[in-house]
Amino acid sequence: MKKTKYIRLFLGLVLTIILNLTCFPIGVLAETEAEQGTLIPIIVFSSDPVYNGDPQILAAVNPVADGPDLNPELIEITYKGISANGEAYPLSTIPPSVAGTYMVFAAYRGDEDYQNIDDKREINIKPIELKTTEFSTEKPITKVYDGNTSVLENALKGLGNAGVIDADINEVIFNYKSATFLFKDVKPVNPNLIILKEMTVSGEKGKNYIIVDENKVTKPLASIDISLGANILPKPVEVILTGQDKVYDATPNLHDYQLSVTKTDLIEGEELGAFGAENFYPYYGEINSQQKDVGNYYVWATGGFYLYGINGTNAENYTINNQTIVSNKKYDITLATVTVIPAHVSKIQGEADPALTYAVWQDDSGDGFNKGLYADDVMFGSLEREAGEAVGTYDVFLGSLNNSNYRVILADGTDKFEIIKKEEAVAVYGGNDYNNGENRATEKEEELPMPYMGIALLLLLLIAGAIFFGKNRLTKMD
């Protein structure tokens, strides 16, 4: 009996403990619930924000209007989901910072003013949409004309889009299947473009972006063709000036020339020519010094020449890289030939020699002669005559007469100077003079006084003689 009594006491104690342990949480909960207020906090979820590179808080628990503040320690917001790159985002209180789909849990553990509340919602952080019109490169896209539409490897250096945030520039890569120019010529009818086929985005942050065509309703997410403005620059070519020798004509002008384009500068199968316009004036000399005198010179030209296409070649695809051109060799300006014809000059014996004058005629290569020298040229020095002071004729020689730009030939200088005996002189003829390329022969005559007194005396003697002989004859007849 005694043993049974202890057993009953032990079981009663155990039962009491179990009941106390079972009922205690209910009492505590009831006490807690009794302490909570009647206000309900407001949970606000974000509406599918767009990726911005920063952690994004996708929910907020706010107090009611004009109500008491919430206790921050009782607010609970957690995130769980899958990012755009396919990686799982485990349950965390840290807001996600990359594009993806996330389940957001928000709760408030009630206090004396607010009730306990919780909610959840699926929210997408959307990738940034990159517009096709906002692609660009570090430098303008250009290439020198090469006869095709291919794009050089470095032409698209720094390919990017204005929609990529600064922090991601080095972590976003744009890939394309091919790149070609729309036109091959320098100046097509419509503006030139580069077409990038099947553009995609990659890189560590690439999944946070998609390329869209804002001009179309459908926005492809995988790849898209885009176009970029581009230019083809004309290919420089060298123009060569070929001259020739010429006879001196008192100008530096190169009259006969040829212009040619260096063939190695041209695209295979294309052909160009060059021509000089009305304002094309090639000359002998140096780059900054035109030379007209006899000598050996390069020939030059600056501007005034143009390209033209041959056999269908488009000349606009090329440009002249040397607006000042020069020949590969030197050419001669040779002596012009002139003929000097002395004038007949005379003097009275004992007088000083007058100037030996002359006429100058240009040799124009067999078609005749032109009087005088070129332009304002003059002769230097003078003719000389054969020595002597006796009455008679003398030959005339070139003497020191010259001009360094002319080959001077003396013609008909024999007996062109005459010394006249004073007593026999009736007239003295002056010769021609030469001045400033013009020669004028001036004839001078000096008239001696006629012997009128002698003639009169002779007539008186004849009359007197006739009278005398006439009287004698009459006397004899008587």
Short mmCIF file of C-alpha atoms in Angstrom, two decimals:
data_model
loop_
_atom_site.label_atom_id
_atom_site.label_comp_id
_atom_site.label_asym_id
_atom_site.label_seq_id
_atom_site.Cartn_x
_atom_site.Cartn_y
_atom_site.Cartn_z
CA MET A 1 0.00 0.00 0.00
CA LYS A 2 2.79 2.34 0.90
CA LYS A 3 4.60 1.65 -2.31
CA THR A 4 1.48 2.30 -4.33
CA LYS A 5 1.05 5.63 -2.60
CA TYR A 6 4.56 6.84 -3.61
CA ILE A 7 3.93 5.81 -7.14
CA ARG A 8 0.76 7.84 -7.24
CA LEU A 9 2.53 10.91 -5.78
CA PHE A 10 5.35 10.60 -8.38
CA LEU A 11 2.90 10.31 -11.29
CA GLY A 12 0.94 13.30 -9.99
CA LEU A 13 4.12 15.38 -9.84
CA VAL A 14 5.10 14.42 -13.38
CA LEU A 15 1.63 15.23 -14.66
CA THR A 16 1.75 18.63 -12.93
CA ILE A 17 5.11 19.46 -14.53
CA ILE A 18 3.87 18.39 -17.98
CA LEU A 19 0.74 20.50 -17.64
CA ASN A 20 2.75 23.51 -16.51
CA LEU A 21 5.17 23.15 -19.41
CA THR A 22 2.31 22.76 -21.86
CA CYS A 23 0.28 25.65 -20.64
CA PHE A 24 3.16 28.16 -20.05
CA PRO A 25 3.69 29.18 -23.75
CA ILE A 26 -0.02 29.61 -24.19
CA GLY A 27 -0.08 31.93 -21.22
CA VAL A 28 2.92 33.85 -22.43
CA LEU A 29 1.42 34.14 -25.93
CA ALA A 30 -1.85 35.25 -24.52
CA GLU A 31 -0.02 37.79 -22.42
CA THR A 32 1.96 38.96 -25.52
CA GLU A 33 -1.12 39.19 -27.66
CA ALA A 34 -2.75 41.09 -24.92
CA GLU A 35 0.13 43.62 -25.07
CA GLN A 36 -0.09 44.25 -28.96
CA GLY A 37 -1.78 47.37 -30.30
CA THR A 38 -4.56 47.70 -32.83
CA LEU A 39 -2.76 49.56 -35.63
CA ILE A 40 -1.70 47.66 -38.75
CA PRO A 41 1.69 48.56 -40.38
CA ILE A 42 1.72 49.23 -44.13
CA ILE A 43 3.89 46.97 -46.32
CA VAL A 44 4.93 48.47 -49.68
CA PHE A 45 6.62 46.42 -52.42
CA SER A 46 8.62 47.86 -55.35
CA SER A 47 7.09 47.55 -58.80
CA ASP A 48 9.66 45.72 -60.97
CA PRO A 49 12.52 48.25 -60.80
CA VAL A 50 15.29 48.48 -63.41
CA TYR A 51 18.85 47.44 -62.67
CA ASN A 52 21.03 50.35 -61.59
CA GLY A 53 24.16 48.65 -60.28
CA ASP A 54 23.30 49.20 -56.62
CA PRO A 55 21.52 46.99 -54.03
CA GLN A 56 17.80 47.61 -54.33
CA ILE A 57 15.48 47.43 -51.33
CA LEU A 58 12.38 45.87 -52.82
CA ALA A 59 9.99 46.29 -49.86
CA ALA A 60 9.35 48.66 -46.97
CA VAL A 61 7.26 48.46 -43.79
CA ASN A 62 5.81 51.84 -42.94
CA PRO A 63 3.73 53.21 -40.05
CA VAL A 64 0.17 54.37 -40.58
CA ALA A 65 -0.40 58.02 -41.40
CA ASP A 66 0.00 60.22 -38.32
CA GLY A 67 0.67 57.09 -36.29
CA PRO A 68 3.56 56.31 -33.99
CA ASP A 69 6.86 55.20 -35.46
CA LEU A 70 7.67 51.56 -35.98
CA ASN A 71 10.40 49.82 -34.07
CA PRO A 72 13.14 49.12 -36.71
CA GLU A 73 14.22 46.03 -34.79
CA LEU A 74 10.82 44.45 -35.39
CA ILE A 75 10.93 44.93 -39.19
CA GLU A 76 12.07 41.88 -41.14
CA ILE A 77 12.71 41.94 -44.94
CA THR A 78 14.40 39.01 -46.68
CA TYR A 79 15.09 38.05 -50.30
CA LYS A 80 15.38 34.82 -52.20
CA GLY A 81 15.44 34.13 -55.94
CA ILE A 82 17.42 33.59 -59.14
CA SER A 83 19.57 36.26 -60.79
CA ALA A 84 19.56 36.92 -64.54
CA ASN A 85 22.74 34.94 -65.02
CA GLY A 86 21.00 31.81 -63.66
CA GLU A 87 22.64 31.74 -60.24
CA ALA A 88 20.50 31.11 -57.15
CA TYR A 89 20.16 33.94 -54.68
CA PRO A 90 19.85 32.27 -51.22
CA LEU A 91 17.60 33.68 -48.51
CA SER A 92 19.25 36.82 -47.27
CA THR A 93 18.51 40.16 -45.65
CA ILE A 94 20.92 41.80 -48.14
CA PRO A 95 19.00 43.41 -51.04
CA PRO A 96 19.91 42.04 -54.48
CA SER A 97 21.95 44.28 -56.84
CA VAL A 98 21.70 42.39 -60.13
CA ALA A 99 18.84 41.76 -62.52
CA GLY A 100 16.74 38.70 -61.74
CA THR A 101 13.50 37.35 -60.24
CA TYR A 102 13.20 37.51 -56.44
CA MET A 103 10.66 36.50 -53.76
CA VAL A 104 10.55 39.26 -51.20
CA PHE A 105 9.34 38.57 -47.62
CA ALA A 106 8.31 41.51 -45.43
CA ALA A 107 7.08 41.31 -41.79
CA TYR A 108 6.59 43.34 -38.63
CA ARG A 109 6.61 41.65 -35.24
CA GLY A 110 3.91 43.61 -33.41
CA ASP A 111 4.36 45.95 -30.45
CA GLU A 112 2.07 47.82 -28.09
CA ASP A 113 0.92 50.08 -30.95
CA TYR A 114 0.99 47.78 -33.99
CA GLN A 115 -0.20 44.31 -34.76
CA ASN A 116 2.01 41.56 -36.09
CA ILE A 117 1.92 41.38 -39.96
CA ASP A 118 3.78 39.67 -42.80
CA ASP A 119 3.50 39.46 -46.62
CA LYS A 120 5.48 38.34 -49.66
CA ARG A 121 5.67 39.14 -53.37
CA GLU A 122 7.64 38.10 -56.46
CA ILE A 123 9.50 41.06 -57.95
CA ASN A 124 11.69 41.33 -61.06
CA ILE A 125 14.72 43.58 -61.27
CA LYS A 126 14.63 44.24 -64.99
CA PRO A 127 17.79 44.58 -67.13
CA ILE A 128 18.59 47.95 -68.68
CA GLU A 129 17.37 48.24 -72.26
CA LEU A 130 20.14 49.42 -74.59
CA LYS A 131 18.88 51.33 -77.61
CA THR A 132 20.41 50.52 -80.97
CA THR A 133 20.70 54.24 -81.72
CA GLU A 134 22.97 54.81 -78.72
CA PHE A 135 25.91 52.65 -79.77
CA SER A 136 29.20 54.42 -80.40
CA THR A 137 32.97 53.93 -80.52
CA GLU A 138 35.90 55.77 -78.95
CA LYS A 139 36.77 57.40 -82.26
CA PRO A 140 34.76 58.01 -85.44
CA ILE A 141 34.63 54.89 -87.60
CA THR A 142 36.68 55.44 -90.74
CA LYS A 143 38.92 53.66 -93.15
CA VAL A 144 40.89 54.64 -96.24
CA TYR A 145 39.32 53.51 -99.50
CA ASP A 146 40.40 49.96 -100.34
CA GLY A 147 37.84 48.98 -102.96
CA ASN A 148 35.69 46.78 -100.69
CA THR A 149 33.21 46.94 -97.78
CA SER A 150 35.32 45.14 -95.19
CA VAL A 151 35.82 46.69 -91.75
CA LEU A 152 39.29 46.87 -90.22
CA GLU A 153 39.79 45.06 -86.92
CA ASN A 154 40.59 48.18 -84.91
CA ALA A 155 37.86 50.33 -86.49
CA LEU A 156 35.37 49.50 -83.72
CA LYS A 157 37.72 50.10 -80.80
CA GLY A 158 35.83 51.04 -77.66
CA LEU A 159 32.44 49.86 -78.90
CA GLY A 160 29.89 50.78 -76.24
CA ASN A 161 26.40 52.02 -75.53
CA ALA A 162 25.31 55.15 -73.71
CA GLY A 163 22.91 53.09 -71.58
CA VAL A 164 25.66 51.16 -69.79
CA ILE A 165 26.30 52.61 -66.35
CA ASP A 166 29.81 53.87 -65.70
CA ALA A 167 30.65 51.21 -63.14
CA ASP A 168 29.93 48.43 -65.66
CA ILE A 169 31.73 49.78 -68.74
CA ASN A 170 34.71 47.47 -68.36
CA GLU A 171 32.53 44.48 -67.46
CA VAL A 172 30.11 44.58 -70.39
CA ILE A 173 31.25 43.23 -73.77
CA PHE A 174 29.44 43.57 -77.09
CA ASN A 175 29.87 40.79 -79.60
CA TYR A 176 28.79 40.60 -83.23
CA LYS A 177 29.00 38.00 -85.93
CA SER A 178 30.25 40.25 -88.74
CA ALA A 179 30.78 43.91 -89.63
CA THR A 180 30.62 45.42 -93.11
CA PHE A 181 30.25 48.83 -94.70
CA LEU A 182 27.01 49.42 -96.52
CA PHE A 183 28.87 51.03 -99.47
CA LYS A 184 32.47 50.76 -100.68
CA ASP A 185 32.82 54.26 -102.17
CA VAL A 186 33.92 57.46 -100.50
CA LYS A 187 30.84 59.45 -101.50
CA PRO A 188 27.84 57.14 -101.92
CA VAL A 189 24.41 58.49 -102.79
CA ASN A 190 23.18 57.79 -99.23
CA PRO A 191 25.18 58.15 -96.00
CA ASN A 192 27.46 55.20 -95.33
CA LEU A 193 26.92 52.85 -92.39
CA ILE A 194 28.59 49.87 -90.75
CA ILE A 195 26.20 46.97 -90.19
CA LEU A 196 26.95 44.79 -87.14
CA LYS A 197 25.17 41.46 -87.54
CA GLU A 198 23.71 39.56 -84.57
CA MET A 199 24.90 41.83 -81.78
CA THR A 200 24.88 40.25 -78.29
CA VAL A 201 25.91 41.31 -74.80
CA SER A 202 28.31 39.35 -72.61
CA GLY A 203 30.74 39.95 -69.78
CA GLU A 204 30.47 39.69 -66.03
CA LYS A 205 27.69 42.28 -65.92
CA GLY A 206 26.31 41.51 -69.36
CA LYS A 207 23.12 39.84 -68.08
CA ASN A 208 22.01 43.13 -66.61
CA TYR A 209 21.47 44.52 -70.11
CA ILE A 210 19.46 43.70 -73.22
CA ILE A 211 19.56 45.31 -76.66
CA VAL A 212 16.25 46.53 -78.01
CA ASP A 213 15.20 48.13 -81.25
CA GLU A 214 13.14 51.12 -80.23
CA ASN A 215 11.84 51.42 -83.78
CA LYS A 216 10.13 48.04 -83.68
CA VAL A 217 7.33 46.61 -81.55
CA THR A 218 9.18 43.33 -81.12
CA LYS A 219 12.22 43.63 -78.88
CA PRO A 220 14.54 40.69 -79.44
CA LEU A 221 16.42 39.57 -76.37
CA ALA A 222 19.07 37.31 -77.89
CA SER A 223 20.67 39.23 -80.75
CA ILE A 224 19.95 42.08 -83.09
CA ASP A 225 21.51 43.80 -86.07
CA ILE A 226 22.61 47.37 -85.46
CA SER A 227 24.11 50.10 -87.65
CA LEU A 228 26.70 52.75 -86.90
CA GLY A 229 27.57 55.84 -88.88
CA ALA A 230 30.90 55.51 -90.68
CA ASN A 231 32.98 57.14 -93.39
CA ILE A 232 35.42 55.93 -96.04
CA LEU A 233 38.22 58.39 -96.67
CA PRO A 234 39.79 58.93 -100.11
CA LYS A 235 43.04 57.10 -100.75
CA PRO A 236 46.03 59.44 -101.22
CA VAL A 237 47.92 59.14 -104.50
CA GLU A 238 51.06 60.84 -105.76
CA VAL A 239 50.94 62.94 -108.93
CA ILE A 240 54.17 63.23 -110.91
CA LEU A 241 55.01 66.16 -113.17
CA THR A 242 57.05 65.41 -116.28
CA GLY A 243 58.51 68.41 -118.11
CA GLN A 244 60.88 68.97 -121.00
CA ASP A 245 63.69 71.23 -122.13
CA LYS A 246 62.76 74.54 -123.71
CA VAL A 247 64.44 77.42 -125.51
CA TYR A 248 64.71 80.60 -123.49
CA ASP A 249 61.61 82.82 -123.84
CA ALA A 250 62.05 85.26 -120.91
CA THR A 251 59.44 83.40 -118.77
CA PRO A 252 59.73 80.61 -116.17
CA ASN A 253 56.71 78.86 -117.66
CA LEU A 254 56.78 75.17 -118.52
CA HIS A 255 54.74 75.01 -121.70
CA ASP A 256 54.75 71.30 -122.49
CA TYR A 257 54.24 68.82 -119.65
CA GLN A 258 52.63 65.56 -118.64
CA LEU A 259 50.85 64.64 -115.39
CA SER A 260 50.67 61.04 -114.26
CA VAL A 261 49.53 59.14 -111.15
CA THR A 262 51.80 56.63 -109.42
CA LYS A 263 50.23 53.29 -110.30
CA THR A 264 51.34 51.58 -107.09
CA ASP A 265 49.08 53.98 -105.15
CA LEU A 266 45.97 52.68 -106.92
CA ILE A 267 43.73 49.75 -106.05
CA GLU A 268 44.41 46.88 -108.40
CA GLY A 269 42.32 47.11 -111.55
CA GLU A 270 41.65 50.84 -111.21
CA GLU A 271 43.21 53.63 -113.26
CA LEU A 272 43.45 57.38 -112.83
CA GLY A 273 44.73 60.31 -114.84
CA ALA A 274 45.57 63.88 -113.83
CA PHE A 275 45.02 67.09 -115.74
CA GLY A 276 45.87 70.74 -115.27
CA ALA A 277 43.06 73.29 -115.23
CA GLU A 278 43.16 76.87 -116.49
CA ASN A 279 44.95 78.00 -113.35
CA PHE A 280 47.68 75.37 -113.65
CA TYR A 281 51.03 77.10 -114.14
CA PRO A 282 54.04 74.78 -113.91
CA TYR A 283 57.41 76.51 -113.80
CA TYR A 284 61.17 75.98 -113.82
CA GLY A 285 63.15 76.71 -110.66
CA GLU A 286 62.78 75.85 -107.00
CA ILE A 287 59.73 75.42 -104.80
CA ASN A 288 59.66 79.09 -103.82
CA SER A 289 61.70 80.56 -106.67
CA GLN A 290 60.72 80.64 -110.33
CA GLN A 291 63.61 80.85 -112.78
CA LYS A 292 63.44 82.23 -116.31
CA ASP A 293 67.14 82.35 -117.18
CA VAL A 294 69.14 79.74 -119.02
CA GLY A 295 70.07 76.88 -116.72
CA ASN A 296 69.17 73.39 -115.44
CA TYR A 297 66.12 73.18 -113.17
CA TYR A 298 63.44 70.99 -111.70
CA VAL A 299 59.91 71.85 -112.78
CA TRP A 300 57.25 72.57 -110.17
CA ALA A 301 53.53 73.25 -109.83
CA THR A 302 51.28 74.13 -106.91
CA GLY A 303 47.56 73.38 -107.17
CA GLY A 304 45.38 73.69 -110.21
CA PHE A 305 45.52 69.99 -111.14
CA TYR A 306 42.85 67.34 -110.71
CA LEU A 307 42.20 63.60 -110.96
CA TYR A 308 39.88 61.87 -113.39
CA GLY A 309 38.81 58.25 -113.60
CA ILE A 310 39.67 55.94 -116.47
CA ASN A 311 37.66 52.87 -117.50
CA GLY A 312 35.03 53.35 -114.80
CA THR A 313 37.32 54.22 -111.90
CA ASN A 314 35.64 56.65 -109.50
CA ALA A 315 38.09 59.54 -109.05
CA GLU A 316 36.30 60.65 -105.86
CA ASN A 317 37.75 57.59 -104.11
CA TYR A 318 41.21 59.15 -104.36
CA THR A 319 42.85 62.37 -103.31
CA ILE A 320 46.10 64.05 -104.31
CA ASN A 321 48.52 63.87 -101.40
CA ASN A 322 50.97 66.41 -102.83
CA GLN A 323 49.40 69.69 -103.87
CA THR A 324 52.92 70.88 -104.65
CA ILE A 325 54.43 68.56 -107.22
CA VAL A 326 57.91 68.37 -108.69
CA SER A 327 59.57 66.48 -111.49
CA ASN A 328 61.88 63.55 -110.85
CA LYS A 329 64.67 65.13 -112.87
CA LYS A 330 65.94 68.50 -114.05
CA TYR A 331 65.31 70.11 -117.41
CA ASP A 332 67.26 72.70 -119.41
CA ILE A 333 66.35 76.19 -120.47
CA THR A 334 68.66 76.59 -123.45
CA LEU A 335 69.96 79.67 -125.26
CA ALA A 336 67.65 81.46 -127.65
CA THR A 337 69.31 82.32 -130.97
CA VAL A 338 69.27 85.90 -132.27
CA THR A 339 70.87 87.43 -135.32
CA VAL A 340 72.54 90.84 -135.14
CA ILE A 341 72.67 92.81 -138.41
CA PRO A 342 74.99 95.82 -138.20
CA ALA A 343 73.81 99.07 -139.77
CA HIS A 344 76.04 100.86 -142.36
CA VAL A 345 77.94 103.50 -140.42
CA SER A 346 80.37 106.08 -141.83
CA LYS A 347 82.45 109.01 -140.67
CA ILE A 348 84.63 111.73 -142.22
CA GLN A 349 88.30 111.05 -141.98
CA GLY A 350 89.74 112.47 -138.79
CA GLU A 351 86.51 112.51 -136.78
CA ALA A 352 85.69 110.26 -133.83
CA ASP A 353 83.93 106.97 -134.51
CA PRO A 354 80.14 107.11 -134.14
CA ALA A 355 78.27 104.31 -132.31
CA LEU A 356 78.03 101.08 -134.24
CA THR A 357 74.29 100.49 -134.41
CA TYR A 358 72.46 97.31 -135.35
CA ALA A 359 69.15 95.48 -135.62
CA VAL A 360 68.32 92.26 -133.71
CA TRP A 361 66.12 89.48 -135.07
CA GLN A 362 64.91 86.37 -133.21
CA ASP A 363 65.29 82.98 -134.84
CA ASP A 364 61.88 81.34 -134.67
CA SER A 365 62.91 77.90 -135.91
CA GLY A 366 62.76 78.32 -139.65
CA ASP A 367 59.43 80.05 -140.03
CA GLY A 368 60.92 83.49 -140.27
CA PHE A 369 62.29 86.09 -137.89
CA ASN A 370 60.77 88.30 -135.22
CA LYS A 371 62.30 91.65 -134.51
CA GLY A 372 63.89 92.37 -131.16
CA LEU A 373 64.61 90.40 -127.97
CA TYR A 374 62.05 88.82 -125.63
CA ALA A 375 60.12 91.00 -123.18
CA ASP A 376 62.32 93.76 -121.74
CA ASP A 377 65.63 92.05 -122.46
CA VAL A 378 68.51 94.21 -123.66
CA MET A 379 71.94 93.61 -125.16
CA PHE A 380 75.04 94.40 -123.19
CA GLY A 381 78.41 95.58 -124.55
CA SER A 382 78.90 96.84 -128.13
CA LEU A 383 80.00 95.94 -131.64
CA GLU A 384 83.57 96.56 -132.75
CA ARG A 385 85.01 97.48 -136.14
CA GLU A 386 88.15 96.53 -137.96
CA ALA A 387 91.05 98.79 -136.91
CA GLY A 388 92.20 101.62 -139.15
CA GLU A 389 91.77 105.36 -139.89
CA ALA A 390 92.54 105.42 -143.61
CA VAL A 391 89.85 106.26 -146.12
CA GLY A 392 87.97 103.09 -147.08
CA THR A 393 85.59 100.40 -145.76
CA TYR A 394 86.02 98.22 -142.70
CA ASP A 395 84.35 95.05 -141.35
CA VAL A 396 82.20 95.08 -138.20
CA PHE A 397 82.50 92.34 -135.53
CA LEU A 398 80.40 91.27 -132.50
CA GLY A 399 82.95 92.62 -130.07
CA SER A 400 81.56 92.55 -126.53
CA LEU A 401 77.90 92.55 -127.56
CA ASN A 402 76.09 89.79 -125.61
CA ASN A 403 73.25 88.59 -123.39
CA SER A 404 73.71 85.40 -121.33
CA ASN A 405 70.32 84.06 -122.39
CA TYR A 406 71.03 84.32 -126.12
CA ARG A 407 73.30 82.79 -128.69
CA VAL A 408 74.24 85.87 -130.72
CA ILE A 409 75.07 85.46 -134.40
CA LEU A 410 76.51 88.32 -136.46
CA ALA A 411 75.20 88.60 -140.02
CA ASP A 412 76.56 90.72 -142.91
CA GLY A 413 79.25 92.61 -141.03
CA THR A 414 81.53 93.03 -144.08
CA ASP A 415 82.34 96.60 -145.18
CA LYS A 416 79.74 98.05 -142.82
CA PHE A 417 81.97 100.86 -141.58
CA GLU A 418 83.31 103.52 -143.96
CA ILE A 419 85.77 106.38 -143.59
CA ILE A 420 85.16 109.14 -146.17
CA LYS A 421 87.84 111.53 -147.44
CA LYS A 422 87.00 115.00 -146.21
CA GLU A 423 87.37 116.77 -149.59
CA GLU A 424 85.19 114.20 -151.32
CA ALA A 425 82.60 113.97 -148.67
CA VAL A 426 79.16 114.96 -149.82
CA ALA A 427 77.24 113.36 -146.95
CA VAL A 428 77.90 111.45 -143.80
CA TYR A 429 75.52 108.70 -142.96
CA GLY A 430 74.86 107.83 -139.38
CA GLY A 431 74.03 104.33 -138.39
CA ASN A 432 71.19 102.71 -136.45
CA ASP A 433 70.94 102.83 -132.72
CA TYR A 434 69.53 100.12 -130.39
CA ASN A 435 67.47 100.80 -127.34
CA ASN A 436 65.31 98.50 -125.13
CA GLY A 437 64.96 95.75 -127.72
CA GLU A 438 64.01 98.08 -130.56
CA ASN A 439 66.42 99.01 -133.33
CA ARG A 440 65.98 102.06 -135.46
CA ALA A 441 68.24 102.93 -138.40
CA THR A 442 68.54 106.74 -138.61
CA GLU A 443 70.13 108.07 -141.74
CA LYS A 444 71.88 111.41 -141.41
CA GLU A 445 72.91 113.55 -144.30
CA GLU A 446 75.17 116.55 -143.98
CA GLU A 447 74.90 118.83 -147.00
CA LEU A 448 77.97 120.79 -148.14
CA PRO A 449 77.51 124.37 -149.50
CA MET A 450 77.12 124.44 -153.31
CA PRO A 451 79.92 126.41 -155.33
CA TYR A 452 77.53 129.18 -156.44
CA MET A 453 80.29 131.87 -156.67
CA GLY A 454 82.44 129.75 -158.95
CA ILE A 455 79.54 129.08 -161.25
CA ALA A 456 78.65 132.77 -161.43
CA LEU A 457 82.28 133.74 -162.21
CA LEU A 458 82.40 131.09 -164.92
CA LEU A 459 79.23 132.48 -166.51
CA LEU A 460 80.67 136.05 -166.49
CA LEU A 461 83.83 134.84 -168.16
CA LEU A 462 81.81 133.05 -170.84
CA ILE A 463 79.70 136.18 -171.49
CA ALA A 464 82.78 138.41 -171.62
CA GLY A 465 84.54 136.05 -173.97
CA ALA A 466 81.52 135.93 -176.27
CA ILE A 467 81.34 139.72 -176.39
CA PHE A 468 85.08 140.03 -177.07
CA PHE A 469 85.13 137.51 -179.86
CA GLY A 470 81.96 138.94 -181.29
CA LYS A 471 83.40 142.47 -181.57
CA ASN A 472 86.58 141.26 -183.27
CA ARG A 473 84.54 139.40 -185.81
CA LEU A 474 82.42 142.45 -186.65
CA THR A 475 85.54 144.63 -187.04
CA LYS A 476 87.05 142.29 -189.56
CA MET A 477 83.87 142.24 -191.56
CA ASP A 478 83.95 146.00 -191.83
#
